[in-house]
């Protein structure tokens, strides 16, 4: 996998901070730094490394052999192995046992800001689902089983940033590098059966893994009548495993119409592991302060909220359409990264010997706001054999990030997909394109000892290739 890097170009005679990556993340880890006096007498201003960008939006990956090309609008019509995630009730509609895999590739990303132009090119392969449906027990028990591994979110980033601008008493230069990722994966199993000729129900149980990795390092310096330099390095990792239950229903209303609904429980934390560290040095004339901490068994966790999905679909001849509304509940404030280990502070200055003491490390706290996403997707069968199908869809991916969150960046996105499917014997092959666009209202670079904040907005554009394949025992068109 090739990770995109930034290319920075000043525009309009003014150089602004540019953060341009294929996937973006924010990390703001604070360390209490006591300045030039003994501990009991010291002030304790807060040092914050420049934030990087991580976007944790749900509905950010195309999933399944055909829902991937229809904006993931599948709560009513899903009838194959992808139902393990979209709606377990759909497993009862599967005509035969089958297995499928889907993936997407980000082939180009462009970020445009208020005061700059920046292109980022690269590729990121994101396998989105491997799933299977088993119908062997249906005749005796009426039950259909499904199993699947579904990648729900995958943001991966590597970027460099640079700032030059005038400040009172000199000229400021900030450089930094960042890398990290935010990945959500569901390992699920489900069972479904017909409640009546027109109604189906399904139950699912899954373990979701949420992996957050964030690293940033760099230097912030003001050179002039008084030279001050702040160097920083901080990183945090957390993996949380959560248990979730899913209830799904599908109903045929007649005349080609259908309804579907899914309720997904909040995640119950099974385990959480992580590490958390930082190294900060603030150099001023005649004094230097260094703060370090590291914890390879750090605290913190990720949380997943209650979800509800409601959809309606219609089939008319060769045309099939579905619209859905997806609600994500709010999540309370919690520590994403935390440690009980104190930071060690070493101050050198006018005194002949360094002053060494410890301070508590404040946690990085985050939360989620409630959001609603919309999706509309459909397909049309071509030819009398109906072995070629055209797909299209459009949907939103709203940011669950509240304003001022210290860990994640708020970027509301929308996407459009277009693809085609064909069948060759028992194999179904699909390929298409996905275009994604969104905006970031506030990109910030702030290092409080320097007393300056640089702000900029940005527009995100992604173009990706989506492909999938499926095998079913029947080998016929659905």
Tab-separated table of C-alpha atoms in Angstrom, residues 87-281:
chain	number	residue	atom	x	y	z
A	87	UNK	CA	-29.951	-6.760	7.899
A	88	UNK	CA	-29.775	-10.344	9.200
A	89	UNK	CA	-33.419	-10.889	8.186
A	90	UNK	CA	-32.282	-10.859	4.551
A	91	UNK	CA	-30.460	-14.158	5.035
A	92	UNK	CA	-33.859	-15.886	4.904
A	93	UNK	CA	-34.231	-14.698	1.280
A	94	UNK	CA	-30.981	-16.277	0.098
A	95	UNK	CA	-31.757	-18.835	-2.600
A	96	UNK	CA	-28.668	-20.939	-1.961
A	97	UNK	CA	-25.445	-21.057	0.002
A	98	UNK	CA	-22.915	-18.512	-1.230
A	99	UNK	CA	-19.730	-16.655	-0.360
A	100	UNK	CA	-18.619	-13.190	-1.397
A	101	UNK	CA	-15.848	-10.631	-1.026
A	102	UNK	CA	-15.695	-6.911	-1.761
A	103	UNK	CA	-13.028	-4.214	-1.593
A	104	UNK	CA	-12.363	-0.603	-2.546
A	105	UNK	CA	-9.269	1.291	-3.650
A	106	UNK	CA	-8.749	5.021	-3.164
A	107	UNK	CA	-6.901	6.050	-6.305
A	108	UNK	CA	-6.825	9.835	-5.982
A	109	UNK	CA	-7.469	12.432	-3.314
A	110	UNK	CA	-7.472	16.197	-3.680
A	111	UNK	CA	-7.635	18.660	-0.787
A	112	UNK	CA	-8.327	22.339	-1.490
A	113	UNK	CA	-8.027	24.986	1.224
A	114	UNK	CA	-8.958	28.640	1.585
A	115	UNK	CA	-5.451	29.885	0.926
A	116	UNK	CA	-3.622	27.092	-0.852
A	117	UNK	CA	-3.769	24.391	-3.487
A	118	UNK	CA	-2.510	20.927	-2.643
A	119	UNK	CA	-2.710	17.622	-4.508
A	120	UNK	CA	-2.200	14.225	-2.927
A	121	UNK	CA	-1.998	11.079	-5.004
A	122	UNK	CA	-1.729	7.510	-3.807
A	123	UNK	CA	-3.681	4.297	-3.307
A	124	UNK	CA	-5.186	2.501	-0.358
A	125	UNK	CA	-6.697	-0.970	-0.692
A	126	UNK	CA	-9.480	-1.538	1.834
A	127	UNK	CA	-11.062	-5.001	1.863
A	128	UNK	CA	-14.582	-4.279	3.077
A	129	UNK	CA	-16.297	-7.652	3.501
A	130	UNK	CA	-15.784	-11.403	3.411
A	131	UNK	CA	-19.057	-13.195	4.146
A	132	UNK	CA	-20.946	-16.437	3.610
A	133	UNK	CA	-24.543	-17.641	3.893
A	134	UNK	CA	-25.489	-21.265	4.615
A	135	UNK	CA	-28.911	-22.660	3.681
A	136	UNK	CA	-28.248	-26.346	4.474
A	137	UNK	CA	-30.282	-26.277	7.707
A	138	UNK	CA	-33.277	-24.460	6.281
A	139	UNK	CA	-35.268	-27.519	5.229
A	140	UNK	CA	-35.131	-29.126	8.695
A	141	UNK	CA	-35.081	-26.104	10.991
A	142	UNK	CA	-36.282	-23.181	8.884
A	143	UNK	CA	-33.098	-21.313	9.817
A	144	UNK	CA	-30.521	-19.694	7.562
A	145	UNK	CA	-27.065	-18.930	8.940
A	146	UNK	CA	-24.604	-16.243	7.988
A	147	UNK	CA	-21.038	-15.324	8.937
A	148	UNK	CA	-18.972	-12.324	7.954
A	149	UNK	CA	-15.996	-10.062	8.541
A	150	UNK	CA	-16.921	-6.509	7.597
A	151	UNK	CA	-14.548	-3.524	7.495
A	152	UNK	CA	-16.770	-0.551	8.342
A	153	UNK	CA	-14.307	2.343	8.531
A	154	UNK	CA	-10.712	2.574	7.327
A	155	UNK	CA	-8.830	5.875	7.503
A	156	UNK	CA	-5.059	5.736	7.011
A	157	UNK	CA	-2.842	8.813	6.943
A	158	UNK	CA	0.715	10.017	6.503
A	159	UNK	CA	1.278	13.738	6.034
A	160	UNK	CA	3.728	16.592	6.529
A	161	UNK	CA	2.851	20.170	7.499
A	162	UNK	CA	4.672	23.484	7.255
A	163	UNK	CA	3.885	27.035	8.457
A	164	UNK	CA	5.757	30.294	7.954
A	165	UNK	CA	4.310	33.567	9.230
A	166	UNK	CA	5.259	36.750	11.066
A	167	UNK	CA	4.585	37.081	14.785
A	168	UNK	CA	5.425	39.838	17.282
A	169	UNK	CA	9.142	39.745	17.880
A	170	UNK	CA	10.142	37.536	14.988
A	171	UNK	CA	9.137	34.957	12.412
A	172	UNK	CA	7.472	31.654	13.250
A	173	UNK	CA	8.193	28.332	11.559
A	174	UNK	CA	6.249	25.139	12.322
A	175	UNK	CA	7.106	21.779	10.777
A	176	UNK	CA	5.573	18.445	11.666
A	177	UNK	CA	4.924	14.927	10.436
A	178	UNK	CA	1.941	12.779	11.276
A	179	UNK	CA	0.769	9.238	10.734
A	180	UNK	CA	-2.066	7.166	12.054
A	181	UNK	CA	-5.234	5.255	11.346
A	182	UNK	CA	-8.793	4.676	12.505
A	183	UNK	CA	-10.230	1.263	11.654
A	184	UNK	CA	-13.512	-0.406	12.617
A	185	UNK	CA	-14.059	-4.099	11.858
A	186	UNK	CA	-17.068	-6.289	12.673
A	187	UNK	CA	-16.791	-10.059	13.164
A	188	UNK	CA	-20.374	-11.256	13.050
A	189	UNK	CA	-22.705	-14.234	12.914
A	190	UNK	CA	-26.447	-14.154	12.287
A	191	UNK	CA	-29.479	-16.377	11.969
A	192	UNK	CA	-32.762	-15.692	10.133
A	193	UNK	CA	-36.100	-17.302	9.407
A	194	UNK	CA	-39.455	-16.550	7.789
A	195	UNK	CA	-42.116	-15.461	10.268
A	196	UNK	CA	-44.745	-15.626	7.520
A	197	UNK	CA	-44.733	-15.693	3.722
A	198	UNK	CA	-44.350	-11.892	3.788
A	199	UNK	CA	-42.255	-11.190	6.915
A	200	UNK	CA	-38.704	-12.232	7.825
A	201	UNK	CA	-36.691	-11.697	11.008
A	202	UNK	CA	-33.036	-12.083	11.890
A	203	UNK	CA	-30.768	-11.852	14.903
A	204	UNK	CA	-27.062	-11.081	14.808
A	205	UNK	CA	-24.232	-11.003	17.298
A	206	UNK	CA	-20.898	-9.378	16.543
A	207	UNK	CA	-17.621	-8.383	18.096
A	208	UNK	CA	-16.397	-5.044	16.766
A	209	UNK	CA	-12.770	-4.023	16.915
A	210	UNK	CA	-12.015	-0.281	16.970
A	211	UNK	CA	-8.328	0.521	16.407
A	212	UNK	CA	-7.014	4.068	16.795
A	213	UNK	CA	-3.375	4.938	16.111
A	214	UNK	CA	-2.058	8.499	16.134
A	215	UNK	CA	1.475	9.935	15.992
A	216	UNK	CA	2.727	13.485	15.516
A	217	UNK	CA	6.205	15.023	15.833
A	218	UNK	CA	7.782	18.311	14.876
A	219	UNK	CA	9.233	21.671	15.837
A	220	UNK	CA	7.692	25.092	16.467
A	221	UNK	CA	10.227	27.915	16.548
A	222	UNK	CA	10.117	31.712	16.710
A	223	UNK	CA	13.342	33.363	15.593
A	224	UNK	CA	13.857	37.070	16.222
A	225	UNK	CA	14.811	39.345	19.090
A	226	UNK	CA	14.067	36.400	21.392
A	227	UNK	CA	14.409	32.855	20.102
A	228	UNK	CA	12.039	30.200	21.427
A	229	UNK	CA	11.803	26.606	20.237
A	230	UNK	CA	9.274	23.925	21.093
A	231	UNK	CA	9.909	20.348	19.914
A	232	UNK	CA	7.329	17.650	20.412
A	233	UNK	CA	6.696	13.982	19.834
A	234	UNK	CA	3.532	12.231	20.963
A	235	UNK	CA	1.738	9.039	20.093
A	236	UNK	CA	-1.229	7.043	21.257
A	237	UNK	CA	-2.711	3.676	20.367
A	238	UNK	CA	-5.879	1.973	21.509
A	239	UNK	CA	-7.723	-1.172	20.517
A	240	UNK	CA	-11.177	-1.740	21.965
A	241	UNK	CA	-13.303	-4.850	21.470
A	242	UNK	CA	-17.060	-4.372	21.863
A	243	UNK	CA	-19.997	-6.776	21.776
A	244	UNK	CA	-23.120	-5.754	19.823
A	245	UNK	CA	-26.491	-7.334	19.080
A	246	UNK	CA	-28.585	-6.720	15.959
A	247	UNK	CA	-32.298	-7.247	15.297
A	248	UNK	CA	-33.546	-7.063	11.715
A	249	UNK	CA	-36.960	-7.231	10.001
A	250	UNK	CA	-38.078	-7.264	6.378
A	251	UNK	CA	-41.671	-7.142	5.100
A	252	UNK	CA	-43.164	-7.456	1.615
A	253	UNK	CA	-46.115	-5.098	1.172
A	254	UNK	CA	-47.241	-6.211	-2.279
A	255	UNK	CA	-47.118	-4.366	-5.564
A	256	UNK	CA	-43.311	-4.564	-5.527
A	257	UNK	CA	-42.999	-2.533	-2.304
A	258	UNK	CA	-41.078	-3.566	0.799
A	259	UNK	CA	-39.927	-2.248	4.172
A	260	UNK	CA	-36.897	-3.044	6.292
A	261	UNK	CA	-35.638	-2.067	9.733
A	262	UNK	CA	-32.544	-2.751	11.835
A	263	UNK	CA	-31.808	-1.995	15.478
A	264	UNK	CA	-28.215	-2.313	16.644
A	265	UNK	CA	-27.315	-2.104	20.326
A	266	UNK	CA	-24.639	0.143	21.820
A	267	UNK	CA	-21.302	-1.597	22.138
A	268	UNK	CA	-20.481	-3.333	25.416
A	269	UNK	CA	-16.737	-3.156	26.070
A	270	UNK	CA	-15.066	-6.546	26.296
A	271	UNK	CA	-11.466	-5.374	26.478
A	272	UNK	CA	-9.302	-2.350	25.805
A	273	UNK	CA	-5.527	-2.096	25.416
A	274	UNK	CA	-3.226	0.714	24.395
A	275	UNK	CA	-0.119	2.786	24.837
A	276	UNK	CA	0.380	6.501	25.334
A	277	UNK	CA	3.567	8.585	25.284
A	278	UNK	CA	4.986	12.028	24.746
A	279	UNK	CA	8.229	14.010	24.777
A	280	UNK	CA	8.123	17.836	24.826
A	281	UNK	CA	10.981	20.333	25.121
